[in-house]
Coordinates of C-alpha atoms in Angstrom, one line a residue:
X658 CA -46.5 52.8 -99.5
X659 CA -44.6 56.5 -99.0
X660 CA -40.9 57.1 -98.2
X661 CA -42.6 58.4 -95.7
X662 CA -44.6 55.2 -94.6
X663 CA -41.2 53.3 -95.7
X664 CA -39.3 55.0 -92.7
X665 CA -42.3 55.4 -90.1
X666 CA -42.5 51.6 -90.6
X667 CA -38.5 50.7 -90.4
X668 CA -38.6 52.9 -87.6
X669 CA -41.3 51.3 -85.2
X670 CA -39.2 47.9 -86.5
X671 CA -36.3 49.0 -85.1
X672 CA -37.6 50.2 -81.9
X673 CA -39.5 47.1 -81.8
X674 CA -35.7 45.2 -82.4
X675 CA -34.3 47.3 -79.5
X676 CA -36.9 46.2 -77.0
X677 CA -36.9 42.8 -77.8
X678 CA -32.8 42.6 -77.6
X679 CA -32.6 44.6 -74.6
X680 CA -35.6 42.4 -72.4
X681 CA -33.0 39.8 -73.6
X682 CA -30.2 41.3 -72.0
X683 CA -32.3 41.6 -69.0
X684 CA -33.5 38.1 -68.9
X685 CA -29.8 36.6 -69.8
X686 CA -28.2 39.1 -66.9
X687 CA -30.8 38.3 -64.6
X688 CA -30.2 34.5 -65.0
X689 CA -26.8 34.6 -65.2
X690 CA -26.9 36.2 -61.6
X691 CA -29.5 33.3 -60.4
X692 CA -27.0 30.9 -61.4
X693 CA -24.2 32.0 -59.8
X694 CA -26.0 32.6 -56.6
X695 CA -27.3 28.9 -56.1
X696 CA -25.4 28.2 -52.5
X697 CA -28.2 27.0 -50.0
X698 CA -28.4 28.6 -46.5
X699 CA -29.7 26.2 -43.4
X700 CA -30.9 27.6 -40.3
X701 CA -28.7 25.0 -38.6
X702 CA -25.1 23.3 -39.7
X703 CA -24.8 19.7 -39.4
X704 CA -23.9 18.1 -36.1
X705 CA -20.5 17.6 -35.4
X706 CA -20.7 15.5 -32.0
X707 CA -19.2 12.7 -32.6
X708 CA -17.5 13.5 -36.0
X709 CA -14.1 13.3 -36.8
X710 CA -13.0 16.7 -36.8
X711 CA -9.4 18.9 -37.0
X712 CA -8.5 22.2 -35.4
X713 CA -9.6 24.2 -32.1
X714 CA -13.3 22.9 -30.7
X715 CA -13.8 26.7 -30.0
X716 CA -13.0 27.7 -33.9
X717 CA -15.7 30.7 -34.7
X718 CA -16.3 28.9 -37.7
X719 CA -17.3 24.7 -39.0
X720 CA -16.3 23.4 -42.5
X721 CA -17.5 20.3 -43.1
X722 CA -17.4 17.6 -46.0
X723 CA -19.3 15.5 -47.3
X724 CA -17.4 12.9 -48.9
X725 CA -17.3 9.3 -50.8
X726 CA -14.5 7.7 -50.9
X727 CA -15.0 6.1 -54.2
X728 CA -15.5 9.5 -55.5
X729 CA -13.0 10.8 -57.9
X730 CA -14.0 14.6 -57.3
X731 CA -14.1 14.0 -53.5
X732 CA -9.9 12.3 -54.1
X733 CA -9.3 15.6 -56.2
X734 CA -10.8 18.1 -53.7
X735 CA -8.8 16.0 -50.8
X736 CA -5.3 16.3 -52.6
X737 CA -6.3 19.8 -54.1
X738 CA -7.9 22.5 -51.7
X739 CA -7.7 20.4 -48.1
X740 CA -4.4 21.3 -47.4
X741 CA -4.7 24.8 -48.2
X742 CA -7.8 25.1 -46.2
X743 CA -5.9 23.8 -43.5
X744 CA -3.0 26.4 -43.8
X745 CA -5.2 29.4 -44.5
X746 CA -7.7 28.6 -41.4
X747 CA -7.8 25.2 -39.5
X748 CA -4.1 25.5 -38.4
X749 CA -4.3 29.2 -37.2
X750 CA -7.6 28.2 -34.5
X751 CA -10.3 30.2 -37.3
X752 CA -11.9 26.7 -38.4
X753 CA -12.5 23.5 -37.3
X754 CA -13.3 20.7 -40.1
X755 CA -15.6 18.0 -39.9
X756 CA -15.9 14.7 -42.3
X757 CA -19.3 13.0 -42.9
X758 CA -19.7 10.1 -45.2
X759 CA -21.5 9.5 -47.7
X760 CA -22.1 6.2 -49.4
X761 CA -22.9 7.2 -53.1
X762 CA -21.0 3.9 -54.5
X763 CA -22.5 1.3 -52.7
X764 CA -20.8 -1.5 -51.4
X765 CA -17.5 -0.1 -51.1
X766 CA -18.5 3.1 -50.8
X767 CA -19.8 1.4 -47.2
X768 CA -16.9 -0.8 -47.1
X769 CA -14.1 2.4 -46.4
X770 CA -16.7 4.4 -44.3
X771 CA -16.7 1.2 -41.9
X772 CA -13.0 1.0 -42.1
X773 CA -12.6 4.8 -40.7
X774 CA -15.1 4.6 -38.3
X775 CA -13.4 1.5 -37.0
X776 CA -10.3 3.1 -37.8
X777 CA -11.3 6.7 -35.6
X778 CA -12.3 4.8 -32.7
X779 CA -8.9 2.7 -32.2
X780 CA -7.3 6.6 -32.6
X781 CA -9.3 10.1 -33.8
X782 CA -5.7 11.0 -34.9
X783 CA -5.5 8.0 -37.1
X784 CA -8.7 8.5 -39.0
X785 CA -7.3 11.8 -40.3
X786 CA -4.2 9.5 -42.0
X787 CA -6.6 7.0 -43.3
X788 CA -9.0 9.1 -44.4
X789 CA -5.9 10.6 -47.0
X790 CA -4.3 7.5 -47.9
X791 CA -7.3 6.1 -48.7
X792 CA -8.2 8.8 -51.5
X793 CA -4.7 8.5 -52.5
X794 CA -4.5 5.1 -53.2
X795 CA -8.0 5.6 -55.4
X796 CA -7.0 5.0 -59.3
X797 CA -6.8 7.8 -61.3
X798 CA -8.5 6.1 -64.5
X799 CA -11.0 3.2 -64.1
X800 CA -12.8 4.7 -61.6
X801 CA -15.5 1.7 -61.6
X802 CA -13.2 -0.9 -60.6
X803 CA -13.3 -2.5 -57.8
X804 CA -10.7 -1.1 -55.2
X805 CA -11.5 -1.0 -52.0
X806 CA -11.4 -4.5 -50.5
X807 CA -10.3 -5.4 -47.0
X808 CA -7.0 -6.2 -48.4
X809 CA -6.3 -2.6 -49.3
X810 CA -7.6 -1.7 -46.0
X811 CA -5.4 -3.2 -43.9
X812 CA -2.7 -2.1 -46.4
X813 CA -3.4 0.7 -45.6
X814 CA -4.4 0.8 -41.9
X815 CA -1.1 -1.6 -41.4
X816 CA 1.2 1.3 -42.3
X817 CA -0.5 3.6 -39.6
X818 CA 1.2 3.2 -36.5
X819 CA -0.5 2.0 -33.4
X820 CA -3.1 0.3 -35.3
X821 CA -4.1 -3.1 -34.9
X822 CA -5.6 -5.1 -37.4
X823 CA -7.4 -7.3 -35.6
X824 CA -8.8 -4.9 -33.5
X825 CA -10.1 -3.3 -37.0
X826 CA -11.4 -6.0 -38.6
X827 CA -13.5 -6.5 -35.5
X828 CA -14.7 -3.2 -34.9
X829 CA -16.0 -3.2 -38.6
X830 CA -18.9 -5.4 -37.6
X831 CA -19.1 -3.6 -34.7
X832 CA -22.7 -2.7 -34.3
X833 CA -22.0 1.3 -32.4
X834 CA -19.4 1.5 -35.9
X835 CA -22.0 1.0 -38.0
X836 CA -24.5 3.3 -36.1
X837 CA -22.0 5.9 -37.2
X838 CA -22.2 5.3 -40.4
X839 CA -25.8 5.1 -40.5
X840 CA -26.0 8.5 -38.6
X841 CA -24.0 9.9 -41.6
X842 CA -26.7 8.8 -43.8
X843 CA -29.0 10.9 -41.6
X844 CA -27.5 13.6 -42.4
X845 CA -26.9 13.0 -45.8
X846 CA -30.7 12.8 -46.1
X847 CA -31.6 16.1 -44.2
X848 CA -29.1 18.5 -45.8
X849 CA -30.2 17.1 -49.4
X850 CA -27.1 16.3 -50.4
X851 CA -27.3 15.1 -54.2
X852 CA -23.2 15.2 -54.8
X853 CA -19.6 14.5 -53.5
X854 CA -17.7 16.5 -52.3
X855 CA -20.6 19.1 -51.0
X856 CA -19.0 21.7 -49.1
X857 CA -20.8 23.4 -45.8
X858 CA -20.0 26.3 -44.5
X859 CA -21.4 27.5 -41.1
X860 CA -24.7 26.1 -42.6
X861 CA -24.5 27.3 -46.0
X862 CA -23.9 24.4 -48.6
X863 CA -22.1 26.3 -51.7
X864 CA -23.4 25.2 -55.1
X865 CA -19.8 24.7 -56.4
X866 CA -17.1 22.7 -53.8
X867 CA -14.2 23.7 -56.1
X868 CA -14.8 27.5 -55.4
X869 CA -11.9 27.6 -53.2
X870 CA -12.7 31.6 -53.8
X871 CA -15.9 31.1 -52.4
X872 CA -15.7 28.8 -49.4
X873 CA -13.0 31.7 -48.3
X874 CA -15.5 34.7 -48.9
X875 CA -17.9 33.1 -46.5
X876 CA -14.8 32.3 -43.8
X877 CA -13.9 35.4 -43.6
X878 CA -17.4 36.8 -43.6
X879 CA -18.3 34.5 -40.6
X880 CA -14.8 35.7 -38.6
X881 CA -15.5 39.5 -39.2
X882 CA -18.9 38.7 -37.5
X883 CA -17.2 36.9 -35.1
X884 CA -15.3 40.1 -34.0
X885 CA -18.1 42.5 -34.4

């Protein structure tokens, strides 16, 4: 072959080279944009009649959890980015925040959702107490032990003021207690929800809960609607 040949031929290689690295590029970008963008839009939110929910009933916009109390992500997200998102939105009449179980864990998974069911109809006020302690007072190591038992329940519930125990412990097999819980499950089932915590926003469930970043970009998209 010619020098000539030699460099026609090294030539079409590397143009060939260029292509192939720069339809790379393309395909690495263009995924790399499909996997950031993975939140999931509904046409509707979940209910929240009936739900235990903080801040003004007229708040422009609905946050709402879906958590498991055995769930060591859901204790992190409640100690981590609740309180903030309660002092950048709930507290100032912009959100209202709803709580839905989910019963991921089984048996005691079932157990605490029965407990603040029980708990929110003795006092809505005293769920939102519960609901904190009771992620507090999950271990942090050994998370497959067993820890919530009616013992630590009404440890728990015992500390809250105004609760009575017996009153609990009988509402727990309360039939319209465990309706509740069983309508969580509902809506567990129709908003696909395949983790804990899963974070909705106005009807869009974001692919990442710990995207504090994120769950405020689509807050403050829904309030500049609002005032349009």
């Amino acid at each position: 072959m010619t020098n000539k040949g030699n460099s026609s031929f090294k030539f079409v290689v590397s143009i060939t080279l260029l292509i192939f690295v720069a339809l790379a590029a393309f395909v690495m970008l263009k995924n790399k944009n499909t996997e950031t963008n993975n939140d999931i839009s509904y046409d509707k939110q979940p209910s929240i009649e009936g739900q235990p929910t903080l801040g003004e009933p007229d708040a422009p916009v609905t946050v709402v959890e879906f958590g498991d109390f055995k769930c060591p992500a859901c204790k992190a997200w409640s100690e981590q980015y609740f309180p903030q998102l309660m002092k950048d939105y709930v507290d100032k009449g912009d959100v209202k925040f709803s709580y839905v179980n989910v019963l991921f864990h089984g048996e005691e998974s079932k157990l605490g959702s029965l407990a603040a069911e029980a708990i929110y109809k003795q006092s809505p006020e005293s769920f939102w107490v519960f609901n904190r302690e009771l992620f507090k007072a999950q271990p942090n190591a050994d998370h497959d032990s067993i820890w919530i038992t009616m013992d630590k329940i009404n440890e728990i519930a015992g500390s809250i003021p105004g609760i009575n125990l017996e009153q609990l412990q009988k509402d727990m097999q309360d039939q319209s207690v465990l309706d509740e819980v069983n309508k969580d499950t509902k809506l567990v089932e129709e908003f696909k929800v395949q983790l804990t915590p899963s974070i909705m926003v106005n009807g869009t469930m974001l692919e990442d809960p710990f995207d504090y970043e994120k769950i405020k970009e689509l807050i403050d998209q829904a309030l500049k609607g609002k005032d349009k």
